[in-house]
CSV table of C-alpha atoms in Angstrom, one decimal:
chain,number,residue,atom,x,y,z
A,1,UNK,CA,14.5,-37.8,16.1
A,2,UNK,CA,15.1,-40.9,14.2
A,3,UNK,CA,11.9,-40.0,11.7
A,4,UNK,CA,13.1,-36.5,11.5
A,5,UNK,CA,16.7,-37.8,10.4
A,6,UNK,CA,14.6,-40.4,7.7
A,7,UNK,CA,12.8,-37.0,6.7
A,8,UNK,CA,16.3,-35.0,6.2
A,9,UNK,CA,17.1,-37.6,3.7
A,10,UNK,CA,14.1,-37.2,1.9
A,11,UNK,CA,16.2,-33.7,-0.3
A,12,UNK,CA,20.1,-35.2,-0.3
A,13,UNK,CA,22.2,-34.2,-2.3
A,14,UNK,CA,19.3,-31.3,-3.7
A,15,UNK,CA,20.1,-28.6,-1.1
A,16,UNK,CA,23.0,-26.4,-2.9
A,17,UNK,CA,25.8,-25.4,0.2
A,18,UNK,CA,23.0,-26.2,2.9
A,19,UNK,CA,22.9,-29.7,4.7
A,20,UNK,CA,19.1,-31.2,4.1
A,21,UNK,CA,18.1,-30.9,7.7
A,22,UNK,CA,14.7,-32.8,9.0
A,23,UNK,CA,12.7,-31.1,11.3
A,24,UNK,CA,9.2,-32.3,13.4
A,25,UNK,CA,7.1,-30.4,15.7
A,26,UNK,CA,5.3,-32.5,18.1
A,27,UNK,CA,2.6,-31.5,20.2
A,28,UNK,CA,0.4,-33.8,22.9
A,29,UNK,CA,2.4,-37.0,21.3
A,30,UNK,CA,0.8,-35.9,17.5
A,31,UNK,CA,3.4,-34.4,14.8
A,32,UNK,CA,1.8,-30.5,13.9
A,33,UNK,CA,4.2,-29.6,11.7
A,34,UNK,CA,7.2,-31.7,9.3
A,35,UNK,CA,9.1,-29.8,7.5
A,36,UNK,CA,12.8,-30.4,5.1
A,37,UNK,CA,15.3,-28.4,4.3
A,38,UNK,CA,13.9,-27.5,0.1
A,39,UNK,CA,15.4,-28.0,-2.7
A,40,UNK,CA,18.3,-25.6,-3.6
A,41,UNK,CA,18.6,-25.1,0.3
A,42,UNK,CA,16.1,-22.7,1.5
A,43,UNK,CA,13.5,-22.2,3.2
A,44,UNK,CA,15.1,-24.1,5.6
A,45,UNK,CA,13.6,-27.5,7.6
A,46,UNK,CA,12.6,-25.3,10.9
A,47,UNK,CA,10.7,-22.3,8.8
A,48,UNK,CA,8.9,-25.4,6.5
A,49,UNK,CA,7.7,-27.2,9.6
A,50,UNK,CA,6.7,-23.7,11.6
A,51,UNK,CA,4.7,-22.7,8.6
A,52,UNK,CA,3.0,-26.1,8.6
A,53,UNK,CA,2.2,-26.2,12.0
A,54,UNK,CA,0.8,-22.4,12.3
A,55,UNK,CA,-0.8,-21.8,15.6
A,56,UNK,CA,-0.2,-25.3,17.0
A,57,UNK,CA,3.3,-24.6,17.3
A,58,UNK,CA,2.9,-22.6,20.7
A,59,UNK,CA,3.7,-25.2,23.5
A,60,UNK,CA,5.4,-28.1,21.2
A,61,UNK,CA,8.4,-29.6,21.1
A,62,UNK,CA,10.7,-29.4,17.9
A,63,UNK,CA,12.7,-32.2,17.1
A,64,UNK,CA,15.7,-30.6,14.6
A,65,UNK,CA,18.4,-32.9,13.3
A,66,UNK,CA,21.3,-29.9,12.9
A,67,UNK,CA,21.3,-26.9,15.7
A,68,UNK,CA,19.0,-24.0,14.3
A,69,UNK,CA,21.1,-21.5,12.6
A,70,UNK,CA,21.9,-18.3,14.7
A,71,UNK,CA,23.0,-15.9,11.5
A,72,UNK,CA,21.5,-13.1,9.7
A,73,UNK,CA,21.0,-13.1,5.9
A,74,UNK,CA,17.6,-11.6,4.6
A,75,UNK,CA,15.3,-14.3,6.8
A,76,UNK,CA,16.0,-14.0,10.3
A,77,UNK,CA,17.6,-17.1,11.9
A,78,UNK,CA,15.7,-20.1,12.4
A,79,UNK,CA,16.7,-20.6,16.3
A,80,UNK,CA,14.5,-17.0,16.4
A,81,UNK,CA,12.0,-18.3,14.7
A,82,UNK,CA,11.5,-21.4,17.2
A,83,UNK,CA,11.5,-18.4,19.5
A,84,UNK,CA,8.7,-16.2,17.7
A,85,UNK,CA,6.6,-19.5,17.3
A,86,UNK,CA,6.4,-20.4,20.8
A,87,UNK,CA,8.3,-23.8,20.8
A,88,UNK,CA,8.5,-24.4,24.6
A,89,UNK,CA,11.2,-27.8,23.8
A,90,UNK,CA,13.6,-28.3,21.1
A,91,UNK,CA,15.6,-31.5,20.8
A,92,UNK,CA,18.7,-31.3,18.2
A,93,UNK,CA,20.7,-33.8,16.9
A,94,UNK,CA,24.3,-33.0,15.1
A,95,UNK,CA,26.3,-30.4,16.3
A,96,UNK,CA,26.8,-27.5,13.6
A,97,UNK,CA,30.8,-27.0,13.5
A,98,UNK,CA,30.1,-23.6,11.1
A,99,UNK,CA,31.4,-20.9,13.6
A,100,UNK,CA,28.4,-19.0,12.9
A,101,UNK,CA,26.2,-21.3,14.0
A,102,UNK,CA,27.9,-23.8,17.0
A,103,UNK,CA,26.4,-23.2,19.9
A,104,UNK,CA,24.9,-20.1,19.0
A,105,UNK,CA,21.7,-21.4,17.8
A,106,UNK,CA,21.4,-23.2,21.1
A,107,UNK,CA,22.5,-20.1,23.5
A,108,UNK,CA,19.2,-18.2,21.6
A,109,UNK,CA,17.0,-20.8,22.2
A,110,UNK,CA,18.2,-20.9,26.3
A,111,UNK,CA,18.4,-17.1,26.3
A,112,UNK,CA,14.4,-17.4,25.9
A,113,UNK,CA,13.8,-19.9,28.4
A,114,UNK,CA,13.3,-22.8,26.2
A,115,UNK,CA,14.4,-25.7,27.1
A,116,UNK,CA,17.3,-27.6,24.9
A,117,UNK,CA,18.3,-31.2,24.2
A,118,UNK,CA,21.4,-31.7,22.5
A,119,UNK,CA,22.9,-34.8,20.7
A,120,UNK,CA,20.0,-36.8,20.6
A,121,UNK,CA,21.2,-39.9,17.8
A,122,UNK,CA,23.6,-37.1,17.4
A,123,UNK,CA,26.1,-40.0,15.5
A,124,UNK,CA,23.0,-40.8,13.0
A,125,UNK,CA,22.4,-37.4,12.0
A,126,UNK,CA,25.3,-36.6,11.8
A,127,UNK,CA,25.8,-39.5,9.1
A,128,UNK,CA,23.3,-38.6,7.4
A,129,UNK,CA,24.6,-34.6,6.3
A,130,UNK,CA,27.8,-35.9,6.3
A,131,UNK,CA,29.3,-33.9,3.4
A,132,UNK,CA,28.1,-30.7,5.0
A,133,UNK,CA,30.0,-31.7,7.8
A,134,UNK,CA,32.9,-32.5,5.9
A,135,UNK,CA,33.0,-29.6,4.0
A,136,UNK,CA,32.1,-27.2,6.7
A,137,UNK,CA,34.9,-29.0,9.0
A,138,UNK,CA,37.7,-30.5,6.9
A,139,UNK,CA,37.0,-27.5,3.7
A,140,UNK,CA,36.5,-30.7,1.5
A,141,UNK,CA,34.3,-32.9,0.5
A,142,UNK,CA,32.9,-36.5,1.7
A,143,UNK,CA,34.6,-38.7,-0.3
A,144,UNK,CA,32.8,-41.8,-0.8
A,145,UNK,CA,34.4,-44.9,-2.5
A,146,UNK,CA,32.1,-47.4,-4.1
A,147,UNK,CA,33.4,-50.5,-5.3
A,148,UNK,CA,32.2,-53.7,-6.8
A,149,UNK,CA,34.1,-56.9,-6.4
A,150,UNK,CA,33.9,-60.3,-7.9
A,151,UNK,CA,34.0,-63.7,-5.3
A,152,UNK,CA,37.8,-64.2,-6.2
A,153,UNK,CA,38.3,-60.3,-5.8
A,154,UNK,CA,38.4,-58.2,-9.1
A,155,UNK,CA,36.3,-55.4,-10.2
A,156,UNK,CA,36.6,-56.3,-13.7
A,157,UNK,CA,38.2,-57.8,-16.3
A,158,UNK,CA,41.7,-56.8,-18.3
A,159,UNK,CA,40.5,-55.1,-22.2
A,160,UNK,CA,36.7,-56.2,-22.0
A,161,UNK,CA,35.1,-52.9,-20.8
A,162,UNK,CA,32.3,-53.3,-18.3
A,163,UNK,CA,31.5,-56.5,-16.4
A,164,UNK,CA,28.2,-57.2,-14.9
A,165,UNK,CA,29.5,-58.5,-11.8
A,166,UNK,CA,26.0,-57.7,-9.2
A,167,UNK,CA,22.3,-58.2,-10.5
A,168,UNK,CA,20.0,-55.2,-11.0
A,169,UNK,CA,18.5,-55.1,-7.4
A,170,UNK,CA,22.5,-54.0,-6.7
A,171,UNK,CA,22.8,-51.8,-9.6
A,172,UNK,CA,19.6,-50.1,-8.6
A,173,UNK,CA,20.7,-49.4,-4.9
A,174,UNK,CA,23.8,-47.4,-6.7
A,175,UNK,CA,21.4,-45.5,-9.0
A,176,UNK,CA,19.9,-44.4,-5.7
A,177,UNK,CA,22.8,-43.8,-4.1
A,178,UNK,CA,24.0,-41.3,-7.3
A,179,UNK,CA,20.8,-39.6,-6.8
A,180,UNK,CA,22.2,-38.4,-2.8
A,181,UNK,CA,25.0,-37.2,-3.6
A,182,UNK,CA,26.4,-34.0,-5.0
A,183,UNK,CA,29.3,-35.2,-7.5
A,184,UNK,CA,30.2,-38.6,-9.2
A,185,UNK,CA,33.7,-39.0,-10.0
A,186,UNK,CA,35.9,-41.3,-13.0
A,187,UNK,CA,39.4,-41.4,-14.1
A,188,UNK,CA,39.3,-41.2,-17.7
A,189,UNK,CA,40.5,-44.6,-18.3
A,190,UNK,CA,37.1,-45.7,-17.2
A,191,UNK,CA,35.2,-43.3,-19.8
A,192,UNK,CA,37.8,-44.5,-22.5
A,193,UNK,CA,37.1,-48.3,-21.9
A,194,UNK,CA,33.7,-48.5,-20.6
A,195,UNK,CA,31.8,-45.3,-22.1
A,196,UNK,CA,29.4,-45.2,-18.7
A,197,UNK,CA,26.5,-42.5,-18.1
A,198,UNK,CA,27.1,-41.8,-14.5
A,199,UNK,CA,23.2,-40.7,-14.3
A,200,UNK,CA,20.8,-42.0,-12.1
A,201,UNK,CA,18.8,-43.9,-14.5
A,202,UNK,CA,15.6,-44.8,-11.5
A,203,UNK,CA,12.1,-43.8,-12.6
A,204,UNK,CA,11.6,-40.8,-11.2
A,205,UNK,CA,14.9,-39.4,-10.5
A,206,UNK,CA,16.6,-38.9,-14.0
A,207,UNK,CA,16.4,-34.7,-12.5
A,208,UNK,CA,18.3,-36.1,-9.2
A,209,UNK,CA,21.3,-37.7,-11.4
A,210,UNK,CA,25.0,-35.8,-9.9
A,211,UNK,CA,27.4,-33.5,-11.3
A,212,UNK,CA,29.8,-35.7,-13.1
A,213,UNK,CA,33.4,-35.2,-13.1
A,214,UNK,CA,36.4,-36.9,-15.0
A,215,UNK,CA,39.8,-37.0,-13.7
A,216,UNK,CA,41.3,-36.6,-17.2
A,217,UNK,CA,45.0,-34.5,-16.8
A,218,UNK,CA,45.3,-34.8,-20.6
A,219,UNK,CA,41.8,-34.2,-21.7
A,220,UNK,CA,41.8,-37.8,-23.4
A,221,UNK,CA,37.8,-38.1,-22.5
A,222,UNK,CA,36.3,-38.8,-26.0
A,223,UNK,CA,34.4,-35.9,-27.8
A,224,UNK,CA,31.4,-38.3,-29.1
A,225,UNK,CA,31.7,-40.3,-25.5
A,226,UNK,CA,28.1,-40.5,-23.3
A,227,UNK,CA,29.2,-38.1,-21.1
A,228,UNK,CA,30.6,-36.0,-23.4
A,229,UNK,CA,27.8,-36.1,-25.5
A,230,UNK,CA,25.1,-35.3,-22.5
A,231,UNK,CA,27.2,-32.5,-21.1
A,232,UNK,CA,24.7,-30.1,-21.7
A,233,UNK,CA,21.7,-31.8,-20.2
A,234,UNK,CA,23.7,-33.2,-16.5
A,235,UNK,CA,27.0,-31.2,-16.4
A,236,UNK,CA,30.2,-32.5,-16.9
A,237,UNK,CA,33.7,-31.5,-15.5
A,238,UNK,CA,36.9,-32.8,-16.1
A,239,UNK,CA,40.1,-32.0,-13.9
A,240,UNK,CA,43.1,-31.1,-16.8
A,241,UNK,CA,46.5,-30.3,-16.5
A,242,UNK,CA,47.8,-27.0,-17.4
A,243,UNK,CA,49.7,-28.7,-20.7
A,244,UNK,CA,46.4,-30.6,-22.0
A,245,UNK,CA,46.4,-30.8,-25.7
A,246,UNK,CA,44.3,-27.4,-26.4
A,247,UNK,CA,42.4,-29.2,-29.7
A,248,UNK,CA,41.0,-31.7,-27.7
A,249,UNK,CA,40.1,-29.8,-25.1
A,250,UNK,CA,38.7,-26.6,-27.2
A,251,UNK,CA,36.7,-29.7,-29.1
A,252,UNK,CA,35.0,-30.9,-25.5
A,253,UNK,CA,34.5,-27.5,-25.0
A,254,UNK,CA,32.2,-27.1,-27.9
A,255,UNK,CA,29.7,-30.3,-27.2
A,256,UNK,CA,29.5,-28.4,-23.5
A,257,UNK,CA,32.3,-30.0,-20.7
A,258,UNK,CA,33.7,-27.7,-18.4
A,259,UNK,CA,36.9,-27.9,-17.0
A,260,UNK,CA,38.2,-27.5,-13.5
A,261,UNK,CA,42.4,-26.7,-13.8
A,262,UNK,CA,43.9,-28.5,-11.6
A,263,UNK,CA,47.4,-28.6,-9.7
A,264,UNK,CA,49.8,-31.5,-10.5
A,265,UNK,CA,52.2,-33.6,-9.0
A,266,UNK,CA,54.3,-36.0,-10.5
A,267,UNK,CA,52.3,-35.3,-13.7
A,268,UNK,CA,49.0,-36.6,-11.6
A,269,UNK,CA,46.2,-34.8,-10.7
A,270,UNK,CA,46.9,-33.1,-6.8
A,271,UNK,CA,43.6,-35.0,-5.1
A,272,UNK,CA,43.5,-32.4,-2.2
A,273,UNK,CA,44.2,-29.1,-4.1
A,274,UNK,CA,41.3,-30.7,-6.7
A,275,UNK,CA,38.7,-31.8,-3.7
A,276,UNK,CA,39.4,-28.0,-2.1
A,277,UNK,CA,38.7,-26.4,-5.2
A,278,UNK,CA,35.3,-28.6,-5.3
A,279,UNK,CA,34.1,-27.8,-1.7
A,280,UNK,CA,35.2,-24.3,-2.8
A,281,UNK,CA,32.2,-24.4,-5.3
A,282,UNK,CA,29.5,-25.8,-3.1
A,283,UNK,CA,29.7,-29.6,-3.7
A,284,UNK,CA,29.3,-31.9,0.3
A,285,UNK,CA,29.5,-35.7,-1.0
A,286,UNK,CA,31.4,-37.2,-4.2
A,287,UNK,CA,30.9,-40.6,-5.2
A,288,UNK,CA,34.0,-42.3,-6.3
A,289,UNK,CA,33.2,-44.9,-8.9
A,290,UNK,CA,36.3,-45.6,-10.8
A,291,UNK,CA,38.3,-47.1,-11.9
A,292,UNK,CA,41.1,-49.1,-9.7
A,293,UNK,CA,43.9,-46.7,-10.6
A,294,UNK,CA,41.8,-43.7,-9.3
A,295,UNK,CA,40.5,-45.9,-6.4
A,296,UNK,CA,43.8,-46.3,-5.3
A,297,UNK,CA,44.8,-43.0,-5.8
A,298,UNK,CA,42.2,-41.4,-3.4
A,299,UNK,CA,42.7,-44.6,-0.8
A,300,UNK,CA,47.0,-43.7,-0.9
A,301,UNK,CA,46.4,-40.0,-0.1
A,302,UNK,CA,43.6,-40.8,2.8
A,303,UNK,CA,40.9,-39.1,1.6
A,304,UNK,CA,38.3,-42.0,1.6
A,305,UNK,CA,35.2,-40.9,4.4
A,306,UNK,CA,33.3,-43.4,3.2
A,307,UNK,CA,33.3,-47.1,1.6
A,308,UNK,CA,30.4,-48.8,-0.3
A,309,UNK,CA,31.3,-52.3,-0.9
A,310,UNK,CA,29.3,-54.5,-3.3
A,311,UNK,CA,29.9,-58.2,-3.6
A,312,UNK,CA,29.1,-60.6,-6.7
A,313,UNK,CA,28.5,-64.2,-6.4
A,314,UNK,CA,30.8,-65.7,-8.9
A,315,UNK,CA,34.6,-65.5,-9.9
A,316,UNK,CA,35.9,-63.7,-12.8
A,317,UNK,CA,39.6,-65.8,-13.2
A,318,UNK,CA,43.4,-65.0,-13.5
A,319,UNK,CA,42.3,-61.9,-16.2
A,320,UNK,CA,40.5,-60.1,-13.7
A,321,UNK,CA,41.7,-56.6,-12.6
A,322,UNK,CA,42.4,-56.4,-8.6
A,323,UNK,CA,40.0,-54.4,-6.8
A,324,UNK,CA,42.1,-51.7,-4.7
A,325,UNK,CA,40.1,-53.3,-1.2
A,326,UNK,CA,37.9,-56.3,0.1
A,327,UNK,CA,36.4,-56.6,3.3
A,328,UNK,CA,38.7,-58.7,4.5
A,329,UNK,CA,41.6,-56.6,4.4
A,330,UNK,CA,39.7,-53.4,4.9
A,331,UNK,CA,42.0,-50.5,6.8
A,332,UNK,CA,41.3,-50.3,10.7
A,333,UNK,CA,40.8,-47.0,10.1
A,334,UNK,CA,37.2,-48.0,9.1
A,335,UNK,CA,34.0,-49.4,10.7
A,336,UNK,CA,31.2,-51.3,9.3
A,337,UNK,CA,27.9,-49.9,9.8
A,338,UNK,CA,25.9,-51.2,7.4
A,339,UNK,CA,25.2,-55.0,6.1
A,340,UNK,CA,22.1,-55.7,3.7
A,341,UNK,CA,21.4,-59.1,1.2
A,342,UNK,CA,20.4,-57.2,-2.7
A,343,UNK,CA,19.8,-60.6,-4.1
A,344,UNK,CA,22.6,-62.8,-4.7
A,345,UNK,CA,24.9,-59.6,-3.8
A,346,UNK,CA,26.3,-59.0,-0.4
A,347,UNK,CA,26.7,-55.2,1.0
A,348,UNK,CA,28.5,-53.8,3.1
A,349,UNK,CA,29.0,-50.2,4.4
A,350,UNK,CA,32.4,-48.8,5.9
A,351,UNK,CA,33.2,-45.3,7.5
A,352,UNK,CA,36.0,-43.3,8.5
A,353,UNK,CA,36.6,-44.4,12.4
């Protein structure tokens, strides 16, 4: 199970509305058949490994990291295929909270006399499809709240734009981590000042780089900004106000931004109506990036799942801005899972208790 949930990994953030399940089929202690949900979310993990396996499927045992679906749509469901392929054992991990699907994939599988174990590292895989949980359970998505913070606690410094504050072997963890998720998110005080990408800028994954979107009420983003200027390439979307000035916005318009119109409060963007109206369109996991207004905005409303905490070596002084959270003061509702060394940098990884 824990190679199939490594596998699952292998298409995040690549499978549309459908989680990027691992599957294995093992037979006589060898693995027949491997098999990952594909890109744009079918076929799914359970048909790729059946196919792969062929005849050597009769008599295994199928290790699955999400219950096999039990629906209909033009493919029959893959807990029926297990069935038609002979699996004699199937081993699941997460539990599937879609009411199509929870317990219904299992009860097929049972039905034909195959035997079922359920929740096996069911905590793992289920942290690994997280924003398909999310969005299938909560109707929103995995929120994810990356930060990077100084020694003496800021996450940059007052007027001066970007500040390197990890080395590259940090940086480069965060490309990859843009590359699993659906969504990357800014206020538009961080485009304005610091005129960032928000791609995935690995070799090899510049396809893999997430739908960007700008929290931008007044549609302030600049027209000749990066992402402005590369919304036709790797989408952009900014969240407007009803009363955003219509030249400016008509002008983004033209280079290629979309817009999502969003409900206000207080003349701020309404973070739950906007992450509904997301989930509503098919995106799991967004990656908050910045800056600390919008940080704090999405940790005052409790809609954080999911903290990635990056810490620099050195100090950046009394004209630093004040990162929103540190570890030492992070909210009991969140557990460390995760600790790793990038260099000089410290990581850590928090989630939702």
């Amino acid at each position: 199970m824990a190679a199939a949930i490594r596998l699952s990994m292998k298409h995040s953030g690549l499978t549309g509305t459908n989680p990027s399940v691992g599957t294995l089929i093992v037979k006589d202690g060898v693995i027949v058949g491997r098999g990952v949900t594909e890109i744009g979310g079918r076929p799914h993990a359970e048909a790729v490994a059946l196919a792969e396996a062929g005849d050597a499927a009769q008599g295994a045992t199928a290790y699955v990291t999400l219950e096999p679906c039990a629906h209909h749509g033009k493919t029959p469901p893959c807990a029926n295929a297990l069935v038609t392929a002979g699996i004699s054992r199937v081993v699941g991990g997460a539990e599937d909270p879609d009411s199509r699907v929870s317990g219904k994939g299992y009860a097929i599988l049972e039905a034909a006399g195959i035997r079922v174990d359920r929740g096996v590292l069911a905590d793992k895989a289920a942290d690994a499809m997280a924003g398909y949980l999310s969005r299938s359970a909560k109707k929103r998505p995995e929120v994810i709240l990356k930060l990077a913070v100084s020694a003496d606690g800021m996450i940059g410094r007052k007027g001066q734009g970007q500040v390197a504050i990890t080395g590259g072997i940090a940086r480069a963890q965060v490309h990859l981590m843009r590359a699993q998720c659906d969504a990357i998110l800014v206020g538009v005080g961080t485009v304005v000042e610091d005129d960032p990408e928000l791609t995935a800028r690995l070799e090899g994954l510049s396809g893999r780089s997430p739908i960007r979107i700008i929290i931008d009420p007044s549609a302030r983003m600049p027209v000749i900004s990066k992402l402005a200027m590369s919304s036709r390439t790797s989408p952009v979307f900014a969240a407007i106000c009803a009363g955003a000035d219509p030249v400016r916005r008509s002008s983004l318009e033209m280079v290629g931004v979309r817009f999502l119109p969003a409900e206000t409060m207080d003349g701020h963007i309404a973070l739950p109506e906007l992450l509904d109206d997301l989930a509503g369109i098919g995106i799991s996991t967004i990656l908050v990036e910045g800056g600390a207004a919008t940080a704090s905005s999405f940790l005052a409303d409790d809609l954080v799942d999911r903290v990635l905490l990056f810490q620099g070596p050195e100090n950046i002084g009394a004209d630093g801005v004040k990162s929103p959270l540190v570890a030492e003061h992070m909210p009991n509702r969140f557990r460390q899972i995760r600790q790793a060394d990038y260099g000089r940098d410290r990581f850590s990884e928090w989630v939702r208790a």
